[in-house]
PDB file of C-alpha atoms and ligand atoms in Angstrom:
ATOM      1  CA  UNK L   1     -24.727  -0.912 -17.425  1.00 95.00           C
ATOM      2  CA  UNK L   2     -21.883   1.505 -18.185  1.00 97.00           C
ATOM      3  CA  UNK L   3     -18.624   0.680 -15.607  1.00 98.00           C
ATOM      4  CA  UNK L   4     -15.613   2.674 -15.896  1.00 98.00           C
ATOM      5  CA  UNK L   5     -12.273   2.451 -13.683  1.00 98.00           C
ATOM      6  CA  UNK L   6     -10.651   5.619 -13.083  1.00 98.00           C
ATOM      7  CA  UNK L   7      -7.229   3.935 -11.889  1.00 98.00           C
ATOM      8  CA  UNK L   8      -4.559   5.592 -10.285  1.00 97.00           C
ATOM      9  CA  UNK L   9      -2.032   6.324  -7.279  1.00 96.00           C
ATOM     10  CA  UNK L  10      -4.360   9.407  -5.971  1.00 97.00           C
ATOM     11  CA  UNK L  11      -1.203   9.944  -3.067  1.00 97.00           C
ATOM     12  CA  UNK L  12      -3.650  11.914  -2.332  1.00 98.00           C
ATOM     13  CA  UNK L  13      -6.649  12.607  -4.427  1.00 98.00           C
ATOM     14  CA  UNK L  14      -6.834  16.504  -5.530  1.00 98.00           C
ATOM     15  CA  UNK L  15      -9.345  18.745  -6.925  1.00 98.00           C
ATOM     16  CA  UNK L  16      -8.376  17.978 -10.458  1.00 97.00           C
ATOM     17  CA  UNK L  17      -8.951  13.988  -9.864  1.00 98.00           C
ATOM     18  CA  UNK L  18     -12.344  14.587  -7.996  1.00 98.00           C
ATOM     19  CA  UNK L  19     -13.083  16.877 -11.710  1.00 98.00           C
ATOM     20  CA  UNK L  20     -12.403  14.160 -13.894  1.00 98.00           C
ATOM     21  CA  UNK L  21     -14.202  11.691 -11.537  1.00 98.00           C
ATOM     22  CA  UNK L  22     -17.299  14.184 -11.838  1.00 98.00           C
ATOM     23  CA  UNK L  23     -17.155  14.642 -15.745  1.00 98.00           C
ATOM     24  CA  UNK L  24     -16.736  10.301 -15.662  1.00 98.00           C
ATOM     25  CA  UNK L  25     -19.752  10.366 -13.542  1.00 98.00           C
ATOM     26  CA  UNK L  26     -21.892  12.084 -16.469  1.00 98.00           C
ATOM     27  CA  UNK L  27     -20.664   9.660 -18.866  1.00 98.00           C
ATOM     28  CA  UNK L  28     -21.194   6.429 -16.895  1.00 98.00           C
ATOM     29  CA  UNK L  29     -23.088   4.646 -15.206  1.00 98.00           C
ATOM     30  CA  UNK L  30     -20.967   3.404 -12.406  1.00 98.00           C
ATOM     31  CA  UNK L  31     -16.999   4.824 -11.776  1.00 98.00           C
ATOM     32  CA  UNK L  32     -15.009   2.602  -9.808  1.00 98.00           C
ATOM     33  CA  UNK L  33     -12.361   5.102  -8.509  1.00 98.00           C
ATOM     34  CA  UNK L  34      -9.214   2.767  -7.515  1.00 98.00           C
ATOM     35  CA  UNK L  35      -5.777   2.744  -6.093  1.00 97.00           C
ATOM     36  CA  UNK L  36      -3.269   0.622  -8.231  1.00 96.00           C
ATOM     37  CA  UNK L  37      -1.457  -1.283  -5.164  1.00 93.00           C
ATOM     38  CA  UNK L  38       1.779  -2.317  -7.233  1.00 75.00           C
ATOM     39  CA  UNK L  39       2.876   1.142  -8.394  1.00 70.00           C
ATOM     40  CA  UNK L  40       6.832   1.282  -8.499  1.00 80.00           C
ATOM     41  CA  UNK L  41       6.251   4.659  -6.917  1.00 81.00           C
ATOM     42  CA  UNK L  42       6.964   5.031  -3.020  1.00 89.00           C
ATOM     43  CA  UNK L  43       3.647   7.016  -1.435  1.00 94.00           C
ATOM     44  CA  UNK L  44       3.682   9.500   1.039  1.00 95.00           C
ATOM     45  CA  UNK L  45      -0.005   7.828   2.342  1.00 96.00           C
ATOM     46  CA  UNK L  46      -0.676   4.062   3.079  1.00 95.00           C
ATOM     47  CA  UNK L  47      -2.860   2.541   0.951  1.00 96.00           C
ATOM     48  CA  UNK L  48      -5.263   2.994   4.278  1.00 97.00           C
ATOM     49  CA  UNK L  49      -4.655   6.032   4.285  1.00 97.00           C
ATOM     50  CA  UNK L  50      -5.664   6.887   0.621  1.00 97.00           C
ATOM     51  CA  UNK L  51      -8.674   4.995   0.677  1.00 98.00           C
ATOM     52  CA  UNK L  52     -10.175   6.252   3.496  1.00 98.00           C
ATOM     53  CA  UNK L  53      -9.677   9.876   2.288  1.00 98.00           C
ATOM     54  CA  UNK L  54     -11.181   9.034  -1.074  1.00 98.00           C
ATOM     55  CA  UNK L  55     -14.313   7.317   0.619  1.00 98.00           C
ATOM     56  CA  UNK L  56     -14.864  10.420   2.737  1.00 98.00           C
ATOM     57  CA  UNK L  57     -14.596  12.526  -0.396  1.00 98.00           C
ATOM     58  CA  UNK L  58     -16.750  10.320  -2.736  1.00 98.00           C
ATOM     59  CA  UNK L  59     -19.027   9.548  -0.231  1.00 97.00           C
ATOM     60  CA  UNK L  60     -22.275  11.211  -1.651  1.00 96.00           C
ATOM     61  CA  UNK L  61     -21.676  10.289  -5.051  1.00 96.00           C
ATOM     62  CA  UNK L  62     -24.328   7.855  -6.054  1.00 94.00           C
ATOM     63  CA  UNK L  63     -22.618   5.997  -8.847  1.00 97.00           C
ATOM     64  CA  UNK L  64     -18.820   5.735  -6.955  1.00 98.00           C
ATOM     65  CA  UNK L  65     -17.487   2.646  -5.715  1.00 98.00           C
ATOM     66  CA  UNK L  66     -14.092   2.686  -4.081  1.00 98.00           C
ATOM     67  CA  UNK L  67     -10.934  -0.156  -4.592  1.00 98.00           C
ATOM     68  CA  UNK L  68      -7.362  -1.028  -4.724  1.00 97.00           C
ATOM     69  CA  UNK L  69      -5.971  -3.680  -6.828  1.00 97.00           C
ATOM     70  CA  UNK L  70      -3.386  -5.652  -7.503  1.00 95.00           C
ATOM     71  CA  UNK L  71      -1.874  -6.614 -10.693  1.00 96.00           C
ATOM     72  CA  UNK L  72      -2.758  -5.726 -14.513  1.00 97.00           C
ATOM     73  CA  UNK L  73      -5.157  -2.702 -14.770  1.00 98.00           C
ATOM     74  CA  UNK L  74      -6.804  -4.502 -17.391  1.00 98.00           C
ATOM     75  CA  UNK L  75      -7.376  -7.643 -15.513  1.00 98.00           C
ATOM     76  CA  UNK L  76      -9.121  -5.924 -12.773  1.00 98.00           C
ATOM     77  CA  UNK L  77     -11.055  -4.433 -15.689  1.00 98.00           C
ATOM     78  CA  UNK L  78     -12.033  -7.398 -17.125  1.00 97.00           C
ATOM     79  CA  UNK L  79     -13.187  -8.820 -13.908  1.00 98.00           C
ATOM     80  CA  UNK L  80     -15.068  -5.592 -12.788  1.00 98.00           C
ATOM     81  CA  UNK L  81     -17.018  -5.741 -16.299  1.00 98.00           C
ATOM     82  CA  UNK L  82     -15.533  -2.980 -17.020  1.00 98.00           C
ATOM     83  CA  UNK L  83     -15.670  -1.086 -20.761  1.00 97.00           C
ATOM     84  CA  UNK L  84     -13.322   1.937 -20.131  1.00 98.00           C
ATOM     85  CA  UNK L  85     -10.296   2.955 -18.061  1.00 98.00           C
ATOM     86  CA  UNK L  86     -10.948   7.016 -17.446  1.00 98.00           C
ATOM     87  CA  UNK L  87      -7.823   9.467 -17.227  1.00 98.00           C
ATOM     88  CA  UNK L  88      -7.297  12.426 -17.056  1.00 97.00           C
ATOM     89  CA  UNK L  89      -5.258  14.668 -19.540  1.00 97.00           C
ATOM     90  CA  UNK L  90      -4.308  18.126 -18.641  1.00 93.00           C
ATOM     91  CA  UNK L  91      -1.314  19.598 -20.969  1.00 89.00           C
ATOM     92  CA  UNK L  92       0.767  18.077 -24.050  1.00 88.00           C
ATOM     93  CA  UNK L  93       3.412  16.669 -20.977  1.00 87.00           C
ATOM     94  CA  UNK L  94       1.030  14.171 -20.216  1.00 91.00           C
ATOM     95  CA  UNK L  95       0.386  12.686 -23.547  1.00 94.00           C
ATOM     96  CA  UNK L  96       3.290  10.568 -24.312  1.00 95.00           C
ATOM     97  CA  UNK L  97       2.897   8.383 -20.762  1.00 95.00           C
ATOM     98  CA  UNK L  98      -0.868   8.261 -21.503  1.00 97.00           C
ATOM     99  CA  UNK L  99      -0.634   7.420 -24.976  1.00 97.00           C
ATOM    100  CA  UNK L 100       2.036   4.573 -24.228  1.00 97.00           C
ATOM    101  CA  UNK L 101      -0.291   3.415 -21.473  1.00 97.00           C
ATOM    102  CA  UNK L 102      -3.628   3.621 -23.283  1.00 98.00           C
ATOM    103  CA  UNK L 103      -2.058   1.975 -26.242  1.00 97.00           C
ATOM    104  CA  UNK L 104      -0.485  -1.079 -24.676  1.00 98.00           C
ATOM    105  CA  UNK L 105      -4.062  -1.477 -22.547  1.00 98.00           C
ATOM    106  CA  UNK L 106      -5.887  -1.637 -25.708  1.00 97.00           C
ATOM    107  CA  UNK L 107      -2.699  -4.316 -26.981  1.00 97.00           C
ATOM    108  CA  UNK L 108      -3.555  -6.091 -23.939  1.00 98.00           C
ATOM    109  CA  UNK L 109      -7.359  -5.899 -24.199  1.00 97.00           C
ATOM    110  CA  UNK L 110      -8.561  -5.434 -27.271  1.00 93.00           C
ATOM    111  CA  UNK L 111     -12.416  -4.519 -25.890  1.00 92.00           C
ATOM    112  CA  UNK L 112     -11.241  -1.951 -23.346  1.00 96.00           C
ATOM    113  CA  UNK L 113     -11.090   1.920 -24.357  1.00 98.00           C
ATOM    114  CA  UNK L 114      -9.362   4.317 -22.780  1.00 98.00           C
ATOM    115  CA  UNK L 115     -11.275   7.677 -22.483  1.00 98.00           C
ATOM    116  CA  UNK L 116      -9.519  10.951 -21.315  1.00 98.00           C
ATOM    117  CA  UNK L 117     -11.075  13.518 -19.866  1.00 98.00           C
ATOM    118  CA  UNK L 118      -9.590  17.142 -19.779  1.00 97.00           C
ATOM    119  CA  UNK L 119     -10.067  18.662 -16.270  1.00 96.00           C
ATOM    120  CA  UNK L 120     -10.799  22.572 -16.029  1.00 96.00           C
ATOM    121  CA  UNK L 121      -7.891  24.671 -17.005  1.00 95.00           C
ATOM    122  CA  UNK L 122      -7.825  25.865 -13.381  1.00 94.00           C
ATOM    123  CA  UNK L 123      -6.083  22.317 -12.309  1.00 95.00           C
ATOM    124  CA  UNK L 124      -3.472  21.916 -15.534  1.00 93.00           C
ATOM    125  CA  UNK L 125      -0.743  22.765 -13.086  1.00 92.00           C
ATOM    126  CA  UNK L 126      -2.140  20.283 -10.848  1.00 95.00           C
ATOM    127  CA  UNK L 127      -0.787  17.076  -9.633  1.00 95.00           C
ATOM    128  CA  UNK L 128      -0.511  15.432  -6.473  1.00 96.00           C
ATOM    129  CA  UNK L 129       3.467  15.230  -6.395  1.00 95.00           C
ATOM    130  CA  UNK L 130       3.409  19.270  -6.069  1.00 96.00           C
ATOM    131  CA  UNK L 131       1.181  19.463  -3.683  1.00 97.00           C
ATOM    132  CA  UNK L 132       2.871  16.730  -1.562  1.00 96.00           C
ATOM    133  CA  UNK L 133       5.836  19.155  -1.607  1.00 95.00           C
ATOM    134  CA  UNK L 134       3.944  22.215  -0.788  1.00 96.00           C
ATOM    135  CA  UNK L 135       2.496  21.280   1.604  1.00 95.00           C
ATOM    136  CA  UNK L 136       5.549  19.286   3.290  1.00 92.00           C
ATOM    137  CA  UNK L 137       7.256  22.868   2.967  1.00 92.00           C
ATOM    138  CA  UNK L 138       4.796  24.369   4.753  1.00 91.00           C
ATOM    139  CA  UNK L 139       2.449  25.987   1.575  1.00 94.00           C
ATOM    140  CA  UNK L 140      -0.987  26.533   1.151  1.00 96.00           C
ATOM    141  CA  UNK L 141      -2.804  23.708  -0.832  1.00 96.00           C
ATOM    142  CA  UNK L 142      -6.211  24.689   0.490  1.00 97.00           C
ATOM    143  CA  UNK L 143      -7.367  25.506  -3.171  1.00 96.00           C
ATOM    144  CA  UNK L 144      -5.738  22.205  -4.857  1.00 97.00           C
ATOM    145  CA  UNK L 145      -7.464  19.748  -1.924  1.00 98.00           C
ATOM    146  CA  UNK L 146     -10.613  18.575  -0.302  1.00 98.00           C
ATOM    147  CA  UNK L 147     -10.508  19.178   3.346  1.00 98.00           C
ATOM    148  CA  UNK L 148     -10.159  16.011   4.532  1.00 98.00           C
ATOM    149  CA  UNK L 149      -7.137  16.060   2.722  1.00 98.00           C
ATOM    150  CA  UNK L 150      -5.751  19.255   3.658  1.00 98.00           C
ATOM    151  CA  UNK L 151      -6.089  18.091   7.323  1.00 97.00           C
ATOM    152  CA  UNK L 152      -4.194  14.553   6.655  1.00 97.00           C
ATOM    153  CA  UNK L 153      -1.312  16.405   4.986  1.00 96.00           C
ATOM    154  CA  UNK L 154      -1.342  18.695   7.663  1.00 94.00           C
ATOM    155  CA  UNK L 155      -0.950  15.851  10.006  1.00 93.00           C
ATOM    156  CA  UNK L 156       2.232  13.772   8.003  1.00 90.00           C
ATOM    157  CA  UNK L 157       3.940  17.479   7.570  1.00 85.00           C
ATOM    158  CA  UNK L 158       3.740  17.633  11.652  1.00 84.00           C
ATOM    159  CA  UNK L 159       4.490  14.208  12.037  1.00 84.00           C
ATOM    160  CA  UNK L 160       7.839  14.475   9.874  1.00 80.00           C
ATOM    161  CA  UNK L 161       8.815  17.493  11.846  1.00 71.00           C
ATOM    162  CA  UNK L 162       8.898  15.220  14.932  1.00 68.00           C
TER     163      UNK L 162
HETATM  164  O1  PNS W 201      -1.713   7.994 -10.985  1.00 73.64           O
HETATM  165  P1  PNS W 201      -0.689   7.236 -11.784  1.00 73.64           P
HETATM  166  O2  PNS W 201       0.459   6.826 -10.890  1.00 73.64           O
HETATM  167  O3  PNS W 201      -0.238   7.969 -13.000  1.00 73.64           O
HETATM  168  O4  PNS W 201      -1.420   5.886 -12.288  1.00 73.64           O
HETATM  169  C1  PNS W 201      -0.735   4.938 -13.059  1.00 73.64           C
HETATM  170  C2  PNS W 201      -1.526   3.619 -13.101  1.00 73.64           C
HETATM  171  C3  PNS W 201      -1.819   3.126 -11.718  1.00 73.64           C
HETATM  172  C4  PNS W 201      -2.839   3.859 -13.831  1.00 73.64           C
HETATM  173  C5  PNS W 201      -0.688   2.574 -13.888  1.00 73.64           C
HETATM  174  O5  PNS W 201       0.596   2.497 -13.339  1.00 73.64           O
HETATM  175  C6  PNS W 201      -1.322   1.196 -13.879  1.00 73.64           C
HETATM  176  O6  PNS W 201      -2.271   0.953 -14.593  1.00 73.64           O
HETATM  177  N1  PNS W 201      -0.796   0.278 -13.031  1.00 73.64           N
HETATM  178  C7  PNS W 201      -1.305  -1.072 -12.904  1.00 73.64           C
HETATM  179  C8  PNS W 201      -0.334  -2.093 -13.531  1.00 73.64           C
HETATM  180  C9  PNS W 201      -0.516  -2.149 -15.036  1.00 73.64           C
HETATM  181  O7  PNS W 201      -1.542  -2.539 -15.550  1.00 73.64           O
HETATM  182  N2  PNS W 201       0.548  -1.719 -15.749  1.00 73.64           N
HETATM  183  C10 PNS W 201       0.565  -1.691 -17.193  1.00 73.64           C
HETATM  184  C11 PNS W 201       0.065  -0.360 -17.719  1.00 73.64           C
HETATM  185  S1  PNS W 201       0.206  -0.286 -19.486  1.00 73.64           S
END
């Protein structure tokens, strides 16, 4: 059996994660979509928050399990019997942080590859930091986000108003 980990923050998932998930899903047999819990970065959803929206998202998609976890990406690879980390790659900008990160993985554990995926040119703008501040500012992200997401973002913008 075929397990990938398609690791990230996802604060929140977009329509260019949910492609790469999609393409990962043709290549593998199981995709274990999961939220990296020590990331340096301050989120805008709880951990809670982001996995519930993912599992609503996911949730007819046969070969998707759903995580967090703690620690070394490639430790939680290694004890998910895991052969690949998935990521996604949309423009040159992204290369040099993947690279450095695929490349010190593979230092780390020699067995695991790191596959990227290109999503459809539609989502090479795309990332969720920009549509965090769209929407915050009031902006349509209806075409970036699943609807449960649209609705949650909705939700913080009011509740920051307050
Ligand atoms: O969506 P992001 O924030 O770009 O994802 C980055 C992530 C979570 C994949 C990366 O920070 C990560 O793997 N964190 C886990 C800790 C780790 O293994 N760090 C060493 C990476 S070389």
């Amino acid at each position: 059996m075929k397990i990938a980990i398609y690791p990230g923050s996802f604060d929140p998932i977009t329509n260019g994660h949910l492609d790469i998930l999609e393409r990962a899903m043709k290549l593998f047999d199981k995709v274990i979509i999961t939220i990296a819990r020590n990331s340096t970065k301050v989120p805008m959803f709880t951990e809670t928050e982001r996995l519930e929206m993912i599992r609503k998202v996911v949730r007819s998609y046969k070969k998707v399990e759903v995580d967090c976890f703690d620690g070394l990406l490639v430790d939680y690879a290694r004890r998910k019997n895991a052969t690949a980390i998935v990521r996604g790659l949309r423009a040159i900008s992204d290369f040099e942080y993947e690279l450095q990160m695929a490349l010190m993985n593979r230092k780390l554990s020699d067995g695991l590859v790191t596959v990227f995926l290109m999503p459809n040119e539609k989502y090479t703008y795309l990332n969720s930091s920009i549509v965090r501040e769209i929407a915050r500012l009031n902006g349509d992200v209806s075409r970036f986000v699943p609807v449960v997401v649209l609705k949650a973002l909705k939700k913080k913008a009011r509740s920051a108003k307050r």
